[in-house]
CSV table of C-alpha atoms and ligand atoms in Angstrom, one decimal:
chain,number,residue,atom,x,y,z
A,32,MET,CA,55.4,135.6,142.0
A,33,GLN,CA,52.1,135.8,140.1
A,34,GLU,CA,51.0,139.1,138.8
A,35,VAL,CA,48.0,140.6,140.8
A,36,ARG,CA,45.9,142.9,138.6
A,37,ILE,CA,43.9,145.2,140.8
A,38,PRO,CA,40.6,145.8,139.1
A,39,LEU,CA,39.4,149.4,139.3
A,40,SER,CA,35.8,149.0,138.2
A,41,SER,CA,33.9,147.1,140.9
A,42,LEU,CA,33.7,147.6,144.6
A,43,ALA,CA,32.8,144.0,145.1
A,44,ARG,CA,36.0,143.0,143.5
A,45,ARG,CA,38.0,145.4,145.6
A,46,VAL,CA,36.6,143.6,148.6
A,47,CYS,CA,37.8,140.3,147.2
A,48,VAL,CA,41.3,141.7,146.6
A,49,ALA,CA,41.5,143.0,150.1
A,50,ASP,CA,40.3,139.6,151.3
A,51,THR,CA,43.6,137.9,150.3
A,52,ASP,CA,43.2,135.0,152.7
A,53,PRO,CA,46.6,133.2,152.9
A,54,ALA,CA,45.1,130.1,154.2
A,55,GLU,CA,45.1,126.9,152.3
A,56,PRO,CA,41.5,125.8,152.3
A,57,LEU,CA,40.1,122.5,153.6
A,58,ASP,CA,36.9,121.2,152.0
A,59,ALA,CA,33.8,120.3,154.0
A,60,LEU,CA,35.3,116.9,154.8
A,61,GLN,CA,38.6,118.5,156.0
A,62,ARG,CA,40.6,117.5,152.9
A,63,PRO,CA,43.3,119.9,151.6
A,64,LEU,CA,43.8,120.7,147.9
A,65,ARG,CA,47.2,119.3,146.7
A,66,ASP,CA,46.9,117.8,143.3
A,67,LEU,CA,45.7,119.5,140.1
A,68,ARG,CA,45.1,117.4,137.0
A,69,ILE,CA,45.0,119.4,133.8
A,70,SER,CA,43.4,118.1,130.7
A,71,VAL,CA,45.2,119.7,127.8
A,72,THR,CA,43.1,118.2,125.0
A,73,ASP,CA,39.8,116.3,124.8
A,74,ARG,CA,41.1,114.4,121.7
A,75,CYS,CA,42.7,111.0,121.6
A,76,ASN,CA,44.2,108.8,119.0
A,77,PHE,CA,43.0,105.6,120.8
A,78,ARG,CA,39.4,104.5,121.4
A,79,CYS,CA,39.7,102.4,124.5
A,80,ALA,CA,36.3,101.0,125.1
A,81,TYR,CA,36.3,101.8,128.8
A,82,CYS,CA,36.9,105.5,128.1
A,83,MET,CA,36.1,106.6,124.5
A,84,PRO,CA,34.2,103.8,122.9
A,85,LYS,CA,34.1,104.1,119.1
A,86,GLU,CA,30.3,103.9,118.9
A,87,HIS,CA,30.1,107.1,120.7
A,88,PHE,CA,33.3,108.9,119.8
A,89,GLY,CA,33.1,108.1,116.1
A,90,PRO,CA,34.2,110.3,113.1
A,91,GLY,CA,31.2,112.6,113.6
A,92,PHE,CA,31.9,113.4,117.2
A,93,LYS,CA,32.4,117.1,117.8
A,94,PHE,CA,35.4,117.8,119.9
A,95,LEU,CA,36.0,121.3,121.4
A,96,PRO,CA,37.0,124.0,118.9
A,97,HIS,CA,40.4,125.5,119.4
A,98,ALA,CA,39.0,128.8,120.8
A,99,ALA,CA,37.4,126.9,123.7
A,100,LEU,CA,40.7,125.4,124.8
A,101,LEU,CA,42.6,127.2,127.6
A,102,SER,CA,45.8,128.6,126.2
A,103,PHE,CA,49.1,127.7,127.7
A,104,GLU,CA,49.3,131.1,129.4
A,105,GLU,CA,45.8,130.7,130.8
A,106,ILE,CA,46.7,127.2,132.1
A,107,THR,CA,49.9,128.5,133.7
A,108,ARG,CA,48.1,131.5,135.3
A,109,LEU,CA,45.4,129.2,136.8
A,110,ALA,CA,48.0,126.7,138.0
A,111,GLY,CA,49.8,129.5,139.8
A,112,VAL,CA,46.5,130.4,141.5
A,113,PHE,CA,46.0,126.8,142.6
A,114,VAL,CA,49.5,126.7,144.0
A,115,ARG,CA,48.4,129.6,146.4
A,116,LEU,CA,45.6,127.3,147.6
A,117,GLY,CA,47.9,124.4,148.4
A,118,VAL,CA,48.5,122.5,145.1
A,119,ARG,CA,52.0,121.0,144.9
A,120,LYS,CA,51.5,118.5,142.2
A,121,LEU,CA,50.5,119.1,138.6
A,122,ARG,CA,49.6,116.2,136.2
A,123,LEU,CA,49.0,116.9,132.5
A,124,THR,CA,46.5,114.5,131.0
A,125,GLY,CA,43.6,114.4,128.5
A,126,GLY,CA,42.5,112.9,126.1
A,127,GLU,CA,46.0,112.2,124.9
A,128,PRO,CA,48.2,115.0,126.1
A,129,LEU,CA,50.9,114.4,123.6
A,130,LEU,CA,48.5,115.4,120.8
A,131,ARG,CA,48.5,119.0,122.1
A,132,ARG,CA,50.7,121.0,119.8
A,133,GLU,CA,53.8,122.5,121.3
A,134,LEU,CA,53.2,120.9,124.7
A,135,PRO,CA,56.9,121.3,125.8
A,136,ARG,CA,56.2,125.1,125.8
A,137,LEU,CA,53.5,124.6,128.4
A,138,ILE,CA,55.7,122.3,130.4
A,139,GLU,CA,58.5,125.0,130.4
A,140,GLN,CA,56.0,127.5,131.8
A,141,LEU,CA,54.7,125.2,134.5
A,142,ALA,CA,58.2,124.1,135.5
A,143,GLY,CA,58.8,127.7,136.3
A,144,LEU,CA,56.1,127.8,139.0
A,145,ARG,CA,57.3,127.7,142.7
A,146,SER,CA,55.5,126.9,145.9
A,147,PRO,CA,55.4,129.7,148.6
A,148,GLU,CA,58.5,127.9,150.1
A,149,GLY,CA,60.3,128.4,146.8
A,150,GLU,CA,60.2,124.8,145.7
A,151,ALA,CA,59.5,123.4,142.3
A,152,LEU,CA,56.3,121.5,141.9
A,153,ASP,CA,55.9,117.8,141.2
A,154,LEU,CA,55.3,117.9,137.4
A,155,THR,CA,54.2,114.8,135.6
A,156,LEU,CA,52.1,113.6,132.7
A,157,THR,CA,49.8,110.6,131.9
A,158,THR,CA,50.0,109.3,128.4
A,159,ASN,CA,49.0,106.3,126.3
A,160,GLY,CA,52.6,106.2,125.2
A,161,SER,CA,51.9,106.1,121.5
A,162,LEU,CA,53.9,109.3,120.8
A,163,LEU,CA,56.3,109.1,123.6
A,164,ALA,CA,59.3,107.7,121.8
A,165,ARG,CA,59.6,110.8,119.6
A,166,GLN,CA,58.7,113.3,122.3
A,167,ALA,CA,60.4,112.0,125.5
A,168,ARG,CA,63.6,114.1,125.1
A,169,ALA,CA,61.8,117.4,124.4
A,170,LEU,CA,59.5,116.8,127.4
A,171,LYS,CA,62.4,116.1,129.7
A,172,GLU,CA,64.3,119.1,128.4
A,173,ALA,CA,61.3,121.3,129.0
A,174,GLY,CA,61.2,120.3,132.7
A,175,LEU,CA,58.9,117.4,132.9
A,176,GLN,CA,60.0,115.2,135.8
A,177,ARG,CA,58.3,111.9,135.1
A,178,VAL,CA,55.6,110.1,133.2
A,179,THR,CA,52.8,107.6,133.8
A,180,VAL,CA,52.2,105.4,130.8
A,181,SER,CA,48.9,103.4,130.3
A,182,LEU,CA,49.4,99.9,129.0
A,183,ASP,CA,46.7,97.3,129.3
A,184,ALA,CA,48.4,94.3,127.7
A,185,LEU,CA,51.6,93.0,126.3
A,186,ASP,CA,50.0,90.6,123.9
A,187,ASP,CA,49.9,92.6,120.7
A,188,ALA,CA,46.5,91.3,119.6
A,189,VAL,CA,44.9,92.1,123.0
A,190,PHE,CA,46.5,95.5,123.0
A,191,ARG,CA,45.4,96.4,119.5
A,192,ARG,CA,41.8,95.2,120.3
A,193,MET,CA,41.7,97.3,123.5
A,194,ASN,CA,43.0,100.5,122.0
A,195,ASP,CA,40.6,99.8,119.1
A,196,VAL,CA,42.7,101.6,116.5
A,197,ASP,CA,45.0,98.7,115.9
A,198,PHE,CA,48.0,100.4,117.5
A,199,PRO,CA,50.9,98.0,118.1
A,200,VAL,CA,52.2,97.4,121.6
A,201,ALA,CA,55.8,97.6,120.4
A,202,ASP,CA,55.5,101.3,119.9
A,203,VAL,CA,54.4,101.9,123.4
A,204,LEU,CA,57.2,99.8,124.7
A,205,ALA,CA,59.6,101.9,122.7
A,206,GLY,CA,58.1,105.0,124.3
A,207,LEU,CA,58.7,103.5,127.7
A,208,ASP,CA,62.3,102.8,126.8
A,209,ALA,CA,62.8,106.3,125.5
A,210,ALA,CA,61.3,107.8,128.7
A,211,GLN,CA,63.5,105.7,130.8
A,212,SER,CA,66.6,106.5,128.9
A,213,VAL,CA,66.1,110.3,129.1
A,214,GLY,CA,65.3,110.1,132.9
A,215,LEU,CA,61.6,110.7,133.0
A,216,GLY,CA,61.3,108.5,136.0
A,217,PRO,CA,60.4,106.8,138.2
A,218,ILE,CA,58.0,105.7,135.5
A,219,LYS,CA,54.6,104.3,136.5
A,220,VAL,CA,52.7,102.0,134.2
A,221,ASN,CA,48.9,101.9,134.5
A,222,MET,CA,46.9,98.8,133.5
A,223,VAL,CA,43.1,98.9,133.7
A,224,VAL,CA,42.0,95.4,134.4
A,225,GLN,CA,38.8,94.1,133.0
A,226,ARG,CA,37.6,90.6,133.8
A,227,GLY,CA,37.3,88.6,130.7
A,228,VAL,CA,39.1,91.2,128.6
A,229,ASN,CA,42.7,91.4,129.7
A,230,ASP,CA,42.9,89.8,133.2
A,231,HIS,CA,44.8,86.9,131.7
A,232,GLU,CA,47.7,89.4,131.0
A,233,VAL,CA,48.2,90.3,134.7
A,234,GLU,CA,51.0,87.9,135.6
A,235,ARG,CA,52.7,88.5,132.2
A,236,MET,CA,52.7,92.3,132.9
A,237,ALA,CA,54.0,91.8,136.4
A,238,ALA,CA,56.8,89.5,135.1
A,239,HIS,CA,57.7,92.1,132.4
A,240,PHE,CA,58.0,95.1,134.7
A,241,ARG,CA,59.5,93.4,137.8
A,242,GLY,CA,63.1,94.5,138.3
A,243,THR,CA,62.9,97.3,135.7
A,244,GLY,CA,62.5,100.2,138.2
A,245,MET,CA,59.1,100.9,136.6
A,246,VAL,CA,56.1,100.6,138.9
A,247,LEU,CA,53.2,98.7,137.5
A,248,ARG,CA,49.8,99.7,138.9
A,249,PHE,CA,46.6,97.7,138.4
A,250,ILE,CA,43.5,99.9,138.2
A,251,GLU,CA,40.0,98.6,138.8
A,252,PHE,CA,37.7,99.2,135.9
A,253,MET,CA,35.6,102.3,136.8
A,254,ASP,CA,32.2,103.6,135.9
A,255,VAL,CA,33.6,106.9,134.6
A,256,GLY,CA,31.5,108.8,132.0
A,257,SER,CA,28.2,107.6,130.7
A,258,HIS,CA,29.2,105.5,127.7
A,259,ASN,CA,31.5,102.7,128.8
A,260,ASP,CA,28.9,100.0,129.6
A,261,TRP,CA,30.4,99.5,133.1
A,262,ARG,CA,29.4,96.4,134.9
A,263,LEU,CA,30.4,95.4,138.4
A,264,ASP,CA,31.1,91.9,137.3
A,265,GLN,CA,33.9,93.1,135.0
A,266,VAL,CA,35.7,94.7,137.9
A,267,LEU,CA,38.5,92.5,139.2
A,268,PRO,CA,38.9,93.4,142.9
A,269,SER,CA,42.5,94.4,143.8
A,270,ARG,CA,42.3,92.0,146.7
A,271,GLU,CA,42.1,89.1,144.2
A,272,LEU,CA,45.0,90.5,142.2
A,273,VAL,CA,47.2,90.8,145.3
A,274,GLN,CA,46.5,87.2,146.0
A,275,ARG,CA,47.2,86.1,142.5
A,276,ILE,CA,50.5,88.0,142.2
A,277,GLY,CA,51.5,87.2,145.8
A,278,ALA,CA,51.1,83.5,145.1
A,279,ARG,CA,53.7,83.7,142.4
A,280,TRP,CA,56.0,86.4,143.9
A,281,PRO,CA,55.5,87.0,147.6
A,282,LEU,CA,54.6,90.6,148.4
A,283,ARG,CA,54.9,92.8,151.5
A,284,PRO,CA,52.8,95.9,152.0
A,285,LEU,CA,54.5,99.4,151.9
A,286,GLN,CA,53.4,102.5,153.8
A,287,ALA,CA,51.7,105.2,151.7
A,288,SER,CA,54.4,107.7,150.8
A,289,LYS,CA,52.1,110.7,151.3
A,290,PRO,CA,48.4,111.4,152.2
A,291,GLY,CA,46.0,111.2,149.3
A,292,GLU,CA,47.9,108.6,147.4
A,293,THR,CA,45.6,106.6,145.0
A,294,ALA,CA,47.6,103.4,144.9
A,295,GLU,CA,48.1,100.9,147.6
A,296,ARG,CA,51.8,100.1,147.4
A,297,TRP,CA,53.4,96.7,147.7
A,298,ALA,CA,57.0,95.5,147.3
A,299,TYR,CA,58.2,92.1,145.9
A,300,ALA,CA,59.8,90.4,148.9
A,301,ASP,CA,62.7,89.2,146.7
A,302,GLY,CA,63.7,92.8,145.8
A,303,GLY,CA,62.0,92.9,142.4
A,304,GLY,CA,60.7,96.4,143.1
A,305,GLU,CA,57.3,97.9,143.8
A,306,ILE,CA,53.8,97.3,142.5
A,307,GLY,CA,50.6,99.2,143.1
A,308,PHE,CA,46.8,98.6,143.2
A,309,ILE,CA,44.2,101.4,142.6
A,310,SER,CA,41.0,100.2,144.0
A,311,SER,CA,38.5,102.9,143.4
A,312,VAL,CA,35.6,100.5,143.3
A,313,THR,CA,36.2,98.0,146.0
A,314,GLN,CA,38.2,100.1,148.5
A,315,ALA,CA,37.3,103.7,148.0
A,316,PHE,CA,39.9,106.3,148.9
A,317,CYS,CA,37.8,109.4,149.0
A,318,GLY,CA,38.7,109.9,152.7
A,319,ASP,CA,41.8,111.8,151.8
A,320,CYS,CA,41.2,112.7,148.2
A,321,ASN,CA,43.0,116.0,147.6
A,322,ARG,CA,42.6,116.1,143.8
A,323,ALA,CA,41.0,118.7,141.5
A,324,ARG,CA,40.6,118.5,137.8
A,325,LEU,CA,40.8,121.3,135.2
A,326,SER,CA,39.0,120.4,132.0
A,327,THR,CA,40.3,121.2,128.5
A,328,ASP,CA,37.9,124.2,128.3
A,329,GLY,CA,38.7,125.6,131.7
A,330,ARG,CA,36.1,124.0,134.1
A,331,LEU,CA,37.0,122.9,137.6
A,332,TYR,CA,35.8,119.5,138.6
A,333,THR,CA,36.3,118.5,142.2
A,334,CYS,CA,35.6,114.8,141.6
A,335,LEU,CA,36.4,112.4,138.8
A,336,PHE,CA,32.7,111.5,138.8
A,337,ALA,CA,31.3,115.0,139.0
A,338,HIS,CA,28.5,115.9,136.7
A,339,GLN,CA,29.1,119.6,136.6
A,340,GLY,CA,32.1,121.9,136.8
A,341,LEU,CA,32.8,125.5,137.6
A,342,LEU,CA,33.7,127.5,134.5
A,343,LEU,CA,36.9,129.3,135.3
A,344,ARG,CA,37.6,130.3,131.7
A,345,ASP,CA,35.2,133.3,131.8
A,346,TRP,CA,37.1,134.7,134.8
A,347,LEU,CA,40.4,134.4,132.9
A,348,ARG,CA,38.9,136.2,129.9
A,349,ASP,CA,36.8,138.9,131.4
A,350,GLY,CA,39.7,141.3,131.6
A,351,ARG,CA,38.8,142.3,135.2
A,352,SER,CA,39.4,139.4,137.5
A,353,SER,CA,42.8,139.4,139.3
A,354,ASP,CA,44.5,136.3,140.5
A,355,ALA,CA,43.5,137.2,144.0
A,356,ASP,CA,39.8,137.4,142.9
A,357,ILE,CA,40.1,134.0,141.3
A,358,ALA,CA,41.9,132.5,144.4
A,359,ALA,CA,39.1,133.9,146.6
A,360,GLN,CA,36.4,132.3,144.5
A,361,LEU,CA,38.2,129.0,144.3
A,362,ARG,CA,38.9,128.9,148.0
A,363,GLY,CA,35.2,129.3,148.7
A,364,HIS,CA,34.4,126.6,146.2
A,365,TRP,CA,36.8,124.1,147.7
A,366,ARG,CA,35.5,124.8,151.2
A,367,GLN,CA,32.1,123.6,150.1
A,368,ARG,CA,33.3,120.4,148.4
A,369,GLN,CA,31.7,117.2,149.7
A,370,ASP,CA,32.5,114.8,146.9
A,371,ARG,CA,33.0,111.1,147.8
A,372,TYR,CA,31.4,109.3,145.0
A,373,SER,CA,33.4,106.1,145.3
A,374,GLN,CA,32.2,105.7,148.9
A,375,LEU,CA,28.6,106.1,147.8
A,376,ARG,CA,28.7,104.2,144.5
A,377,LEU,CA,27.4,100.9,145.7
A,378,GLN,CA,25.0,102.2,148.3
A,379,PRO,CA,21.4,101.6,147.6
A,380,GLY,CA,19.3,104.7,146.7
A,381,VAL,CA,22.2,106.7,145.2
A,382,PRO,CA,20.9,108.0,141.9
A,383,ALA,CA,23.0,107.4,138.8
A,384,ALA,CA,23.7,110.8,137.4
A,385,ALA,CA,25.2,111.7,134.0
A,386,LYS,CA,28.9,112.0,134.7
A,387,VAL,CA,31.5,114.0,132.9
A,388,GLU,CA,33.6,112.0,130.4
A,389,MET,CA,37.1,111.1,131.5
A,390,HIS,CA,38.8,112.2,128.3
A,391,PHE,CA,37.5,115.7,129.0
A,392,ILE,CA,38.8,116.0,132.6
A,393,GLY,CA,41.6,113.5,132.6
A,394,GLY,CA,42.3,110.5,134.7
B,451,LIG,N1,45.3,109.2,127.3
B,451,LIG,C1,46.1,109.1,128.4
B,451,LIG,C2,46.2,107.7,128.9
B,451,LIG,O1,45.5,106.9,128.5
B,451,LIG,O2,47.1,107.5,129.7
B,451,LIG,C3,45.7,110.0,129.5
B,451,LIG,C4,44.2,110.1,129.8
B,451,LIG,S1,43.4,108.7,130.4
B,451,LIG,C5,41.7,109.2,130.6
B,451,LIG,C6,44.0,108.6,132.0
B,451,LIG,C7,44.0,107.2,132.7
B,451,LIG,O3,42.6,106.9,132.9
B,451,LIG,C8,44.6,106.1,131.9
B,451,LIG,O4,45.5,105.4,132.7
B,451,LIG,C9,43.4,105.2,131.7
B,451,LIG,O5,43.7,103.8,131.6
B,451,LIG,C10,42.5,105.5,132.8
B,451,LIG,N2,41.1,105.2,132.6
B,451,LIG,C11,40.3,105.6,131.6
B,451,LIG,N3,39.1,105.1,131.6
B,451,LIG,C12,39.0,104.3,132.8
B,451,LIG,C13,38.1,103.5,133.4
B,451,LIG,N4,36.8,103.4,132.9
B,451,LIG,N5,38.4,102.8,134.5
B,451,LIG,C14,39.7,102.9,135.0
B,451,LIG,N6,40.6,103.7,134.5
B,451,LIG,C15,40.3,104.4,133.3
B,452,LIG,FE1,42.5,107.8,125.0
B,452,LIG,FE2,43.6,107.5,127.4
B,452,LIG,FE3,41.0,107.4,127.1
B,452,LIG,FE4,42.4,105.4,126.1
B,452,LIG,S1,42.2,106.0,128.3
B,452,LIG,S2,40.8,106.5,125.0
B,452,LIG,S3,44.3,106.5,125.5
B,452,LIG,S4,42.2,109.1,126.8
B,453,LIG,FE1,38.2,111.7,144.9
B,453,LIG,FE2,35.8,111.6,143.7
B,453,LIG,FE3,37.6,109.7,143.3
B,453,LIG,FE4,36.4,109.9,145.7
B,453,LIG,S1,35.4,109.4,143.8
B,453,LIG,S2,38.6,109.6,145.3
B,453,LIG,S3,36.3,112.2,145.8
B,453,LIG,S4,37.8,111.8,142.7
C-alpha cells in the first residue's frame, strides 16, 4: 500500500483527496495506461549517431546536475501512483541505465510494488549491454525479471563505428551471456537498422540469435530528438526485412501477446524461435499505445515524440501533495492525451516541432 499524506493546508487539495477516483483512466483516444518507462540517467557511455551524436553531445555538453535527478525514493513513489492508474509494466532506461549508481537498490524498491490484485509488476530494463557482464547477477538478485539489450551489429568494426566510442562487440556479447546465465530472460535484442550503415548485418544477426532463446527485434530508424539527421531513405521498412529473412528461413506470423505491443512477432517455421519487427515509421502502432515516459528529472511525456512534459518533480518536493493528489492530476492529464505522432509523421502539413531527446526520456 502507498502512504497517503492528507494535506491540511489547502481546501482545493482536500477536494482532490476526497476525489479518489478508483478508475483507471482512458485517454482521449480510448487507450489505457499500462507501461511506464523510467529514464534513470540522461548520461551514456556510447554516442550512437542516431541517438546522441558526438557533434552535439560532446565533452562540453551539460547533463543534468545530480540534484535535478529524481531520487530512488521519488521514482518508487511515483511508480506506485502510476500503478493505481493502471500501469503494470515498468521499464528502466536512459541514457544508459547501468551508469546510475546503486541501481539495484532502485530495482529492489520497484520489485516490492504490487498491483491492486496483489501481483508483482513486469519489471525490465533496456541497456546497451556494455556494463551488463559485471552487473547481471546483482540486477537479478535485486528483483529485475529480464533485460532488453541493444546491439546493432556483430561485426566489430561496424559496431565500434556505430557506438562511436570504439566499444568492442565482444563485451556486449559477454553481457548477453551473463544475463542469460543468471536468468534475466527471455532476453530481447534490439537492432536499429539503418540503410547503408548496418543493414548488411541483418542476416548475420538473425543467424546468430536463432535458436538461442533470445528474441531479436529489428527497429526502424526513427526521427527521435532533433539532432540525428533522420532521413526517410535510411529507414529500412520492416516489410522488406520480413521478406529478406523469410527468404532464408521461412517465417510464420504470431499473434500479439498483449494489446499495445510494439513489435510484430514472427516465428521461424523450423522451430528456431521468435523474431520481431518494430515498425514505428512504416506501420505506426499509435492505435493502442499505452506507454508513458518519465524523464530523468521527473517530467511525464505521453509520447516518445513529445516536445513538452509535465513536471511531476515539483509535486514530489512541495511537501504538500499526497499520492492521491498526484494520482488525480495524472488521471486528468492522461484523459486529455491525444498523441499519435507516428500516424501523422508522413502526412503533409504536419509541422516538424522540436522533440525531446531520447536519452532524456528513454526508448
Ligand atoms: N542506452 C540504452 C540502450 O541503448 O539500450 C537504453 C536507452 S536507448 C535510448 C533505448 C532504445 O532506443 C535502444 O534500443 C536504441 O537502439 C533505441 N533508439 C535510440 N535512438 C533511436 C532511433 N533514432 N531510432 C530507433 N531506435 C532508437
Ligand atoms: Fe546511449 Fe542507448 Fe542512445 Fe546509444 S541508444 S547513445 S547506448 S542511450
Ligand atoms: Fe505511442 Fe507516440 Fe509512439 Fe504513437 S508515436 S506509438 S503515441 S509513443
